[in-house]
Amino acid sequence: MTSDTADTATQADWAEQTHAEAPPEPPPSPWQRRLRRFGHAARPRADVRERLIQPYPEPGTRLWVSLGLSPDLAGRLARWSGWGGPLLVALFAGLIRFWNLGSPHAVIFDETYYAKDAWSLLQYGYEGSWTDKANDAILAAHQTIPLSPTASYVVHPPVGKWVIAVGEWMFGMNPFGWRFSMAVLGTLSVLMLCRIGRRLFRSTVLGCLAGGLMAVDGLHYVMSRAALLDLVVMFFVLAAFGCLLVDRDKARARLAAALPDDSDRPNALTGAKTSLGLRPWRIAAGVSLGLAAGTKWNGLYVLLAFFVLTLLWDVSARRLAGARQPWLSVFIKDTGWALLSLIPVAITTYLLSWTGWFFTKGGYDRNWAHGRAGLSPDHFTLPFIGLQLHLPQVSMTWVPEVFRSLWHYESQVYAFHVGLVSPHTYQSNPWSWLILGRPVSYFYESPKYGQDGCTAVAGCAREVLGIGTPLLWWSACFALLYVLYRWAFRRDWRAGAILCGVAAGYLPWFMYQQRTIFLFYAVVFLPFLCLALAMMLGAILGPPGATERRRMWGAVGAGTLVLLIVWNFIYFFPLYTGMTIPYTSWQSRMWLDSWI
């Protein structure tokens, strides 16, 4: 018996126990019997507490017993699987991410900005200036670091660069050093996704499946081995999502604890008047989202989306707990606390990330406000439509000069971002991201026969290609349709949460289609694609009440797709790591002309 079968069998046992405790139900209609052949299972009847707090099914032991272990040892291993499984998946992800991490020994793609900015932050607390041939000097056998304290104009906040700087502080200014932190975050994000998937689906198998899928995704793998900023955004967005999931469970547990002991029906006063009190996990989510925005501004869209998501979860919980007007109850009891826990916390975290710039004097525009009149802007340009609104100017001298200087600096950065339309060879439109229409080549060389391990007379190729595992992403397109169905027609909150994560990381880019943007921005919502695919694979495996024959064919179908995705990752592995391969082998991996 596979672990998948064991887990789903355990869920089936739990469902049967739940049905046994409930009053007998009428026999299914012919239409219900027909739906069951396609995997539909009626929801088990449960009281309000069980609906508020969905329990984790007891882990099954049949797999371990079948391997010859004693029932006692099998029980302990089954209980440890909630952490043991995710840790094993993360160990695998870490091993392949740290393998030969310093190769290629080069400054690839935008590492030329962020690796050097990170080193400058270590030296000065702000981004200094570099000579034109700084990359060659850094990579030379006798290294020199041509950094000067003259301030440099940069267009991204400092959090991601501070993260990169940790690795450089530990291992020096070299490819391994500036990629080290990315590999750590890449590995930890796989562990987080396993645990988040387990909490979301109440299934260790599906949680580990989601994390395992991300472990073998090419885009995540490449971004875990390159000193770029988008993986840092993804890490903190995923952390915030996990914090909000924990907050959801704890808030519902408080509502369930407040219900009268003898209530089979919801109590309206309980649902409306119970205060949920301080919610530290929501504050932790605010800190995480502040760090995401402090890496790149697209984290702000996620902040707004998650704020709405957590309030909708509160509405659902209070309705279930018996509130006659759940929207009003949430508005009175929860909205203010949610606002304070997320928005001001995120803004404070963002400002604290600029500490190095605040407490030094050499940063770009650091002293801009010194000696200037403290007047508010005379106009405001509406985002996305470019309409200018003229405003009366008022005195702003009460605002400290350092904050006025930062505001001016950030306004320049905003103007740069919305006006960035310079064409780039590897830019792509967000419409093409899900089908991997135009990947990004981070590094490319053409070694001749006898050079860099090239054994092909016709020559070889070395490339680091920023592209997802194709079969994973193309399967995820169908998975998104499935979770959309689950959310729209089955009101499945898990599907809604996944769609919220995808929408927050993906849809905002459609407002900037004229901008120079790239496929690797999509790594921010990649974890939610993996959750969607895991949810679809769970449906293919079969619901708890499915027959053994249905379960067997479901396991064959789901297992085949997973094995094909793993094979696809292995097949493209040389393009993710910059291995030297014959040019014909490189060409055979260019499945689409737009990949070249």
Coordinates of C-alpha atoms in Angstrom, one line a residue, residues 446-461 580-583:
S446 CA 29.0 28.0 -26.3
P447 CA 32.1 25.9 -25.3
K448 CA 34.0 24.4 -28.2
Y449 CA 35.2 20.8 -28.4
G450 CA 37.6 20.1 -25.6
Q451 CA 36.6 23.2 -23.6
D452 CA 34.7 23.2 -20.2
G453 CA 34.1 19.4 -20.6
C454 CA 32.6 19.6 -24.1
T455 CA 32.9 16.2 -25.8
A456 CA 30.8 17.0 -28.9
V457 CA 32.7 17.8 -32.1
A458 CA 29.9 20.0 -33.2
G459 CA 30.2 22.1 -30.0
C460 CA 28.3 22.4 -26.8
A461 CA 26.0 24.8 -24.9
T580 CA 27.8 21.6 -20.5
I581 CA 25.8 19.5 -22.9
P582 CA 26.1 18.9 -26.7
Y583 CA 24.5 21.6 -28.7

